[in-house]
C-alpha cells in the first residue's frame, strides 16, 4: 500500500479513544505564536489529543483542519478533512499527522484563507498548490508521505504553519490583503 493510500485508509477508530470537544483558542493567545514541540505519536496523551482534535473539527462548521495550538497545546500535531469542501480536488479523507514537514512545494498561487483562531478576518495568502508532506500517524508512529494539490495542499501548509507558531495573517503581503469575514460561522 502506498503512503497516500495508507493515509486515505486511516480512520479515527484506529485511535481507540473517544475524542472530547475542546475550546478553540483565538489570537492573540501566546500559544498560537510559539513553535510546537515534537510529539511521540504512540504516547497516550498524543493519541487522546488526536481524537480531541478530530472531535472538535467535526463540530465546527466550515472547519477543514485543526492544530494542537488552536486548542491551547503547544505540540506538532493536527487533523485535516477537506473531503466536503467545494474547492477540493484531491483529498485523503480525515487524518491526523504528527511532526509533519513539507518535503516539496511548487506552483505558488494566491487564495483566500480563514482560521478558527482568527474568526473575524480572511486573508490572501500565497502558497504552493502542489505539495509533498511527511509526517507520522498517531498510535503506530508510522511515517507517511502525502502527495497532494489544490485545496488540500493549502490546508496542510496552513496546519503545518500552526505547528510552527504561524498564523495565516503572518503570511499575507500586507494590510491590503486582509479582509473582514463575510460569512460568520
Coordinates of N, CA and C in Angstrom, one line a residue:
X1 N 0.9 -1.2 0.0 CA 0.0 0.0 0.0 C 0.9 1.2 0.0
X2 N 0.6 2.2 -0.9 CA 1.4 3.4 -0.9 C 1.0 4.3 0.3
X3 N 1.9 5.2 0.6 CA 1.6 6.0 1.8 C 0.4 6.9 1.6
X4 N 0.1 7.4 0.4 CA -1.1 8.1 0.1 C -2.3 7.2 0.4
X5 N -2.3 6.0 0.0 CA -3.4 5.0 0.2 C -3.5 4.8 1.7
X6 N -2.4 4.7 2.4 CA -2.4 4.4 3.9 C -3.1 5.6 4.6
X7 N -2.8 6.8 4.2 CA -3.4 8.0 4.8 C -4.9 8.0 4.5
X8 N -5.3 7.7 3.2 CA -6.7 7.7 2.8 C -7.5 6.6 3.5
X9 N -6.8 5.5 3.9 CA -7.4 4.4 4.6 C -7.5 4.6 6.1
X10 N -6.8 5.6 6.6 CA -6.8 5.8 8.1 C -8.2 6.2 8.5
X11 N -8.6 5.8 9.7 CA -9.8 6.2 10.3 C -9.6 6.6 11.8
X12 N -10.4 7.4 12.3 CA -10.2 7.8 13.7 C -10.5 6.7 14.7
X13 N -11.1 5.6 14.2 CA -11.3 4.4 15.0 C -10.0 3.8 15.4
X14 N -8.9 4.0 14.6 CA -7.6 3.5 14.9 C -7.1 4.1 16.2
X15 N -7.6 5.2 16.6 CA -7.1 5.9 17.8 C -7.5 5.1 19.1
X16 N -8.7 4.5 19.0 CA -9.1 3.6 20.1 C -9.6 4.4 21.3
X17 N -9.8 5.7 21.2 CA -10.3 6.5 22.3 C -11.3 7.5 21.8
X18 N -12.2 7.9 22.6 CA -13.2 8.9 22.2 C -12.7 10.3 22.4
X19 N -12.9 11.1 21.4 CA -12.4 12.5 21.5 C -13.4 13.4 22.2
X20 N -12.9 14.4 22.9 CA -13.7 15.4 23.6 C -13.6 16.7 22.8
X21 N -14.7 17.4 22.7 CA -14.7 18.7 22.0 C -14.0 19.7 23.0
X22 N -13.0 20.4 22.4 CA -12.3 21.4 23.2 C -12.6 22.8 22.7
X23 N -12.3 23.8 23.6 CA -12.4 25.2 23.2 C -11.3 25.6 22.3
X24 N -11.7 26.4 21.3 CA -10.7 26.9 20.3 C -10.1 28.2 20.8
X25 N -8.8 28.3 20.8 CA -8.1 29.5 21.3 C -8.1 30.5 20.1
X26 N -8.2 31.8 20.5 CA -8.2 32.8 19.5 C -7.0 33.7 19.7
X27 N -6.5 34.3 18.5 CA -5.4 35.3 18.5 C -5.9 36.5 19.4
X28 N -5.0 37.0 20.2 CA -3.6 36.9 20.2 C -3.0 36.0 21.2
X29 N -3.7 34.9 21.5 CA -3.1 33.9 22.6 C -1.7 33.6 22.2
X30 N -0.9 33.6 23.3 CA 0.6 33.3 23.1 C 0.8 31.9 22.5
X31 N 0.1 30.9 22.8 CA 0.3 29.6 22.3 C 0.3 29.5 20.8
X32 N -0.4 30.4 20.1 CA -0.5 30.5 18.7 C 0.7 31.0 18.0
X33 N 1.6 31.6 18.7 CA 2.8 32.2 18.1 C 4.1 31.5 18.6
X34 N 3.9 30.3 19.2 CA 5.1 29.6 19.7 C 5.2 28.3 18.9
X35 N 6.4 28.0 18.3 CA 6.5 26.7 17.6 C 6.2 25.5 18.6
X36 N 5.5 24.5 18.1 CA 5.1 23.4 18.9 C 6.3 22.4 19.1
X37 N 6.2 21.6 20.1 CA 7.2 20.6 20.4 C 6.8 19.3 19.6
X38 N 7.9 18.6 19.2 CA 7.6 17.3 18.5 C 6.9 16.4 19.5
X39 N 6.1 15.5 19.0 CA 5.3 14.6 19.9 C 5.7 13.1 19.6
X40 N 5.5 12.3 20.6 CA 5.6 10.9 20.4 C 4.2 10.4 19.9
X41 N 4.1 9.9 18.7 CA 2.8 9.6 18.1 C 2.1 8.4 18.9
X42 N 2.9 7.6 19.6 CA 2.3 6.5 20.3 C 1.9 6.8 21.8
X43 N 2.4 8.0 22.3 CA 2.1 8.3 23.7 C 0.5 8.5 23.8
X44 N 0.1 8.1 25.0 CA -1.4 8.1 25.2 C -1.9 9.6 25.1
X45 N -1.1 10.6 25.6 CA -1.6 11.9 25.6 C -1.7 12.4 24.1
X46 N -0.8 12.0 23.3 CA -0.9 12.3 21.8 C -2.1 11.7 21.2
X47 N -2.3 10.5 21.5 CA -3.5 9.8 20.9 C -4.8 10.4 21.3
X48 N -4.9 10.8 22.6 CA -6.1 11.5 23.1 C -6.2 12.8 22.4
X49 N -5.1 13.5 22.3 CA -5.2 14.9 21.7 C -5.6 14.7 20.2
X50 N -5.1 13.7 19.5 CA -5.6 13.4 18.1 C -7.1 13.3 18.1
X51 N -7.6 12.5 19.0 CA -9.1 12.2 19.0 C -9.8 13.5 19.3
X52 N -9.3 14.3 20.3 CA -9.9 15.6 20.6 C -9.9 16.6 19.5
X53 N -8.8 16.6 18.7 CA -8.8 17.5 17.5 C -9.8 17.1 16.5
X54 N -9.9 15.8 16.2 CA -10.9 15.4 15.2 C -12.3 15.7 15.7
X55 N -12.6 15.4 17.0 CA -13.9 15.7 17.5 C -14.3 17.2 17.5
X56 N -13.3 18.0 17.8 CA -13.5 19.5 17.7 C -13.7 20.0 16.3
X57 N -12.9 19.4 15.4 CA -13.1 19.8 14.0 C -14.4 19.4 13.5
X58 N -14.9 18.3 13.8 CA -16.2 17.8 13.3 C -17.4 18.6 13.8
X59 N -17.3 19.2 14.9 CA -18.5 20.0 15.4 C -18.3 21.5 15.0
X60 N -17.3 21.9 14.3 CA -17.0 23.3 14.0 C -17.4 23.5 12.5
X61 N -18.5 24.2 12.3 CA -18.9 24.4 10.9 C -17.9 25.1 10.0
X62 N -17.6 24.5 8.9 CA -16.7 25.0 7.9 C -15.2 24.7 8.2
X63 N -15.0 24.0 9.3 CA -13.6 23.7 9.7 C -13.1 22.5 8.9
X64 N -11.9 22.7 8.2 CA -11.3 21.6 7.4 C -9.9 21.2 8.0
X65 N -9.5 21.8 9.1 CA -8.3 21.4 9.7 C -8.2 22.1 11.1
X66 N -7.4 21.4 12.0 CA -7.3 22.0 13.3 C -6.0 21.5 13.9
X67 N -5.2 22.4 14.4 CA -3.9 22.1 15.0 C -3.9 22.2 16.5
X68 N -3.0 21.5 17.2 CA -3.0 21.5 18.6 C -2.9 22.8 19.3
X69 N -2.1 23.7 18.7 CA -2.0 25.1 19.3 C -3.4 25.8 19.4
X70 N -4.3 25.4 18.5 CA -5.6 26.1 18.4 C -6.5 25.6 19.6
X71 N -6.1 24.5 20.2 CA -6.8 24.1 21.4 C -6.0 24.3 22.7
X72 N -4.9 25.1 22.5 CA -4.1 25.5 23.7 C -2.9 24.6 24.0
X73 N -2.6 23.7 23.1 CA -1.5 22.7 23.4 C -0.4 23.0 22.4
X74 N 0.8 23.3 22.9 CA 2.0 23.6 22.0 C 2.6 22.3 21.6
X75 N 2.1 21.7 20.5 CA 2.5 20.4 20.0 C 2.4 20.3 18.5
X76 N 3.3 19.5 17.9 CA 3.3 19.4 16.4 C 2.3 18.3 15.9
X77 N 1.0 18.5 16.0 CA 0.0 17.6 15.6 C -1.2 18.3 15.1
X78 N -1.8 17.8 14.1 CA -3.0 18.4 13.5 C -3.9 17.4 12.8
X79 N -5.1 17.8 12.6 CA -6.0 16.9 11.8 C -6.5 17.7 10.6
X80 N -6.9 17.0 9.6 CA -7.4 17.6 8.3 C -8.5 16.7 7.8
X81 N -9.5 17.4 7.2 CA -10.5 16.7 6.4 C -11.1 17.7 5.4
X82 N -10.7 17.8 4.2 CA -11.2 18.7 3.2 C -12.2 18.0 2.2
X83 N -12.6 16.8 2.5 CA -13.3 16.0 1.6 C -14.7 16.6 1.2
X84 N -15.3 17.4 2.0 CA -16.6 18.0 1.6 C -16.5 19.5 1.2
X85 N -15.3 20.0 1.2 CA -15.2 21.4 0.8 C -15.3 21.6 -0.7
X86 N -16.0 22.7 -1.2 CA -16.3 22.9 -2.6 C -15.0 23.1 -3.4
X87 N -13.9 23.6 -2.8 CA -12.7 23.8 -3.6 C -11.8 22.6 -3.7
X88 N -12.2 21.5 -3.1 CA -11.4 20.3 -3.1 C -11.3 19.6 -4.4
X89 N -10.1 19.2 -4.8 CA -9.8 18.4 -6.0 C -9.4 17.0 -5.5
X90 N -8.2 17.0 -4.9 CA -7.6 15.8 -4.4 C -7.8 15.8 -2.9
X91 N -8.2 14.7 -2.3 CA -8.2 14.6 -0.8 C -8.0 13.2 -0.3
X92 N -7.7 13.1 0.9 CA -7.3 11.8 1.6 C -8.2 11.5 2.8
X93 N -9.4 12.1 2.8 CA -10.4 11.9 3.9 C -9.9 12.6 5.1
X94 N -10.3 12.0 6.3 CA -9.9 12.5 7.6 C -8.6 11.9 8.0
X95 N -7.7 12.6 8.5 CA -6.4 12.0 9.0 C -5.8 13.0 10.0
X96 N -4.9 12.4 10.8 CA -4.1 13.2 11.8 C -2.7 13.0 11.5
X97 N -1.9 14.0 11.5 CA -0.4 13.9 11.3 C 0.3 14.5 12.5
X98 N 1.4 13.8 12.8 CA 2.3 14.3 13.9 C 3.6 14.6 13.3
X99 N 4.2 15.7 13.8 CA 5.6 16.1 13.4 C 5.7 16.2 11.9
X100 N 4.7 16.8 11.3 CA 4.7 16.9 9.8 C 5.7 18.0 9.3
X101 N 6.2 17.8 8.1 CA 7.1 18.7 7.4 C 6.8 18.7 5.9
X102 N 7.0 19.8 5.3 CA 6.9 19.9 3.9 C 8.2 19.5 3.2
X103 N 8.1 18.5 2.3 CA 9.3 18.0 1.6 C 9.5 18.7 0.3
X104 N 8.4 18.9 -0.4 CA 8.5 19.5 -1.8 C 7.2 20.4 -1.9
X105 N 7.4 21.6 -2.5 CA 6.3 22.5 -2.8 C 6.6 23.2 -4.1
X106 N 5.5 23.4 -4.9 CA 5.7 24.1 -6.2 C 4.3 24.7 -6.6
X107 N 4.4 25.5 -7.6 CA 3.2 26.2 -8.2 C 2.5 27.1 -7.2
X108 N 3.1 28.1 -6.8 CA 2.5 29.0 -5.8 C 1.3 29.7 -6.5
X109 N 0.3 29.8 -5.7 CA -1.0 30.5 -6.0 C -1.5 31.3 -4.8
X110 N -2.1 32.4 -5.1 CA -2.7 33.2 -4.1 C -4.2 32.9 -3.9
X111 N -4.6 32.7 -2.7 CA -6.1 32.4 -2.5 C -6.4 32.9 -1.1
X112 N -7.7 33.0 -0.9 CA -8.3 33.5 0.4 C -8.3 32.4 1.4
X113 N -7.9 32.7 2.7 CA -7.9 31.7 3.8 C -8.5 32.3 5.0
X114 N -9.1 31.5 5.8 CA -9.6 31.9 7.1 C -9.1 30.9 8.2
X115 N -9.5 31.2 9.4 CA -9.0 30.4 10.5 C -9.9 30.5 11.7
X116 N -10.1 29.4 12.4 CA -11.0 29.5 13.6 C -10.4 30.3 14.7
X117 N -9.0 30.4 14.7 CA -8.4 31.2 15.7 C -8.3 32.7 15.4
X118 N -8.7 33.1 14.1 CA -8.8 34.5 13.7 C -10.2 34.6 13.0
X119 N -11.2 34.5 13.8 CA -12.6 34.3 13.3 C -13.1 35.5 12.5
X120 N -12.6 36.7 12.7 CA -13.2 37.9 12.0 C -12.5 38.3 10.7
X121 N -11.4 37.6 10.4 CA -10.7 38.0 9.2 C -10.4 36.9 8.2
X122 N -10.3 37.2 7.0 CA -9.7 36.3 6.0 C -8.5 37.0 5.4
X123 N -7.7 36.3 4.6 CA -6.6 36.9 4.0 C -6.1 36.2 2.7
X124 N -5.5 37.0 1.9 CA -5.0 36.5 0.6 C -3.6 36.0 0.9
X125 N -3.4 34.7 0.7 CA -2.1 34.0 1.1 C -1.6 33.3 -0.1
X126 N -0.3 33.5 -0.4 CA 0.4 32.7 -1.5 C 0.9 31.5 -0.9
X127 N 0.5 30.3 -1.5 CA 1.0 29.0 -1.0 C 1.2 28.1 -2.2
X128 N 2.0 27.1 -2.1 CA 2.2 26.1 -3.1 C 0.9 25.3 -3.4
X129 N 0.6 25.0 -4.6 CA -0.6 24.3 -5.0 C -0.3 22.8 -5.3
X130 N 1.0 22.5 -5.2 CA 1.4 21.1 -5.3 C 2.4 20.8 -4.1
X131 N 2.2 19.7 -3.4 CA 2.9 19.6 -2.2 C 3.2 18.1 -1.9
X132 N 4.3 17.9 -1.2 CA 4.6 16.6 -0.7 C 5.0 16.8 0.8
X133 N 4.3 16.1 1.7 CA 4.5 16.3 3.1 C 4.8 14.9 3.7
X134 N 5.7 15.0 4.8 CA 5.9 13.7 5.5 C 5.5 14.0 7.0
X135 N 4.9 13.0 7.6 CA 4.5 13.0 9.0 C 4.3 11.6 9.5
X136 N 3.9 11.6 10.7 CA 3.7 10.3 11.4 C 2.2 10.1 11.8
X137 N 1.7 8.9 11.7 CA 0.3 8.7 12.1 C 0.3 8.4 13.6
X138 N -0.7 8.9 14.3 CA -0.8 8.6 15.7 C -1.0 7.1 16.0
X139 N -0.7 6.7 17.1 CA -0.8 5.3 17.6 C 0.4 4.5 17.1
X140 N 0.5 4.3 15.8 CA 1.6 3.4 15.3 C 2.9 4.2 15.1
X141 N 2.9 5.5 14.9 CA 4.1 6.2 14.6 C 4.6 6.0 13.2
X142 N 3.8 5.3 12.4 CA 4.1 5.0 11.0 C 4.4 6.3 10.2
X143 N 5.5 6.4 9.6 CA 5.9 7.5 8.7 C 5.2 7.4 7.4
X144 N 4.5 8.5 7.0 CA 3.8 8.5 5.7 C 4.1 9.8 5.0
X145 N 4.0 9.7 3.7 CA 4.2 10.9 2.8 C 2.9 11.1 2.0
X146 N 2.5 12.3 1.9 CA 1.3 12.6 1.2 C 1.7 13.5 0.1
X147 N 1.2 13.2 -1.1 CA 1.4 14.0 -2.3 C 0.0 14.5 -2.7
X148 N -0.2 15.8 -2.7 CA -1.5 16.3 -3.0 C -1.4 17.7 -3.7
X149 N -2.6 18.2 -3.9 CA -2.6 19.5 -4.7 C -3.8 20.4 -4.2
X150 N -3.9 21.5 -4.8 CA -5.0 22.4 -4.7 C -5.4 22.7 -3.2
X151 N -6.6 22.5 -2.8 CA -7.1 23.0 -1.5 C -6.5 22.1 -0.4
X152 N -6.3 20.8 -0.6 CA -5.7 20.0 0.5 C -4.3 20.5 0.7
X153 N -3.5 20.8 -0.4 CA -2.2 21.3 -0.2 C -2.2 22.6 0.6
X154 N -3.1 23.5 0.3 CA -3.2 24.7 1.1 C -3.5 24.5 2.5
X155 N -4.4 23.6 2.8 CA -4.8 23.3 4.2 C -3.7 22.7 4.9
X156 N -2.9 21.7 4.3 CA -1.8 21.2 5.0 C -0.7 22.2 5.4
X157 N -0.5 23.1 4.5 CA 0.5 24.2 4.7 C 0.0 25.1 5.9
X158 N -1.3 25.4 5.9 CA -1.9 26.2 6.9 C -1.7 25.5 8.3
X159 N -2.0 24.2 8.4 CA -1.9 23.5 9.6 C -0.4 23.3 10.1
X160 N 0.5 23.1 9.1 CA 1.9 23.0 9.4 C 2.4 24.3 10.0
X161 N 1.9 25.4 9.4 CA 2.3 26.7 9.9 C 1.9 26.8 11.4
X162 N 0.6 26.4 11.7 CA 0.2 26.4 13.1 C 1.2 25.7 14.0
X163 N 1.7 24.5 13.6 CA 2.6 23.8 14.4 C 4.0 24.5 14.5
X164 N 4.2 25.5 13.7 CA 5.5 26.3 13.7 C 5.2 27.6 14.3
X165 N 4.1 27.9 14.9 CA 3.8 29.1 15.5 C 3.4 30.3 14.6
X166 N 2.9 29.9 13.4 CA 2.5 31.0 12.5 C 1.0 30.9 12.2
X167 N 0.4 32.1 12.0 CA -1.0 32.2 11.5 C -1.0 32.7 10.1
X168 N -2.1 32.5 9.4 CA -2.2 33.0 8.0 C -1.9 34.5 8.0
X169 N -2.3 35.2 9.0 CA -2.1 36.7 9.0 C -0.6 37.0 9.0
X170 N 0.3 36.0 9.4 CA 1.7 36.2 9.3 C 2.2 36.1 7.9
X171 N 1.4 35.5 7.0 CA 1.8 35.2 5.6 C 1.2 36.2 4.6
X172 N 0.3 37.1 5.0 CA -0.3 38.0 4.0 C 0.8 39.1 3.6
X173 N 0.6 39.6 2.4 CA 1.5 40.6 1.9 C 1.4 42.0 2.6
X174 N 0.4 42.2 3.3 CA 0.2 43.5 4.0 C -1.3 43.7 4.4
X175 N -1.6 44.8 5.0 CA -3.0 45.0 5.5 C -4.0 45.0 4.3
X176 N -3.6 45.4 3.1 CA -4.5 45.4 2.0 C -4.9 43.9 1.6
X177 N -4.2 42.9 2.1 CA -4.5 41.5 1.8 C -5.4 40.9 2.9
X178 N -5.8 41.7 3.9 CA -6.7 41.2 5.0 C -8.1 41.7 4.7
X179 N -9.1 40.9 5.0 CA -10.5 41.3 4.7 C -11.4 40.8 5.9
X180 N -12.4 41.6 6.2 CA -13.4 41.2 7.2 C -14.1 40.0 6.6
X181 N -14.3 39.0 7.5 CA -15.0 37.8 7.1 C -16.4 38.2 6.7
X182 N -16.9 37.7 5.6 CA -18.2 38.0 5.1 C -19.3 37.0 5.7
X183 N -18.9 35.8 5.9 CA -19.8 34.8 6.5 C -19.3 34.4 7.8
X184 N -20.1 34.5 8.8 CA -19.7 34.1 10.2 C -20.2 32.7 10.5
X185 N -19.2 31.9 10.9 CA -19.5 30.5 11.1 C -20.1 30.3 12.5

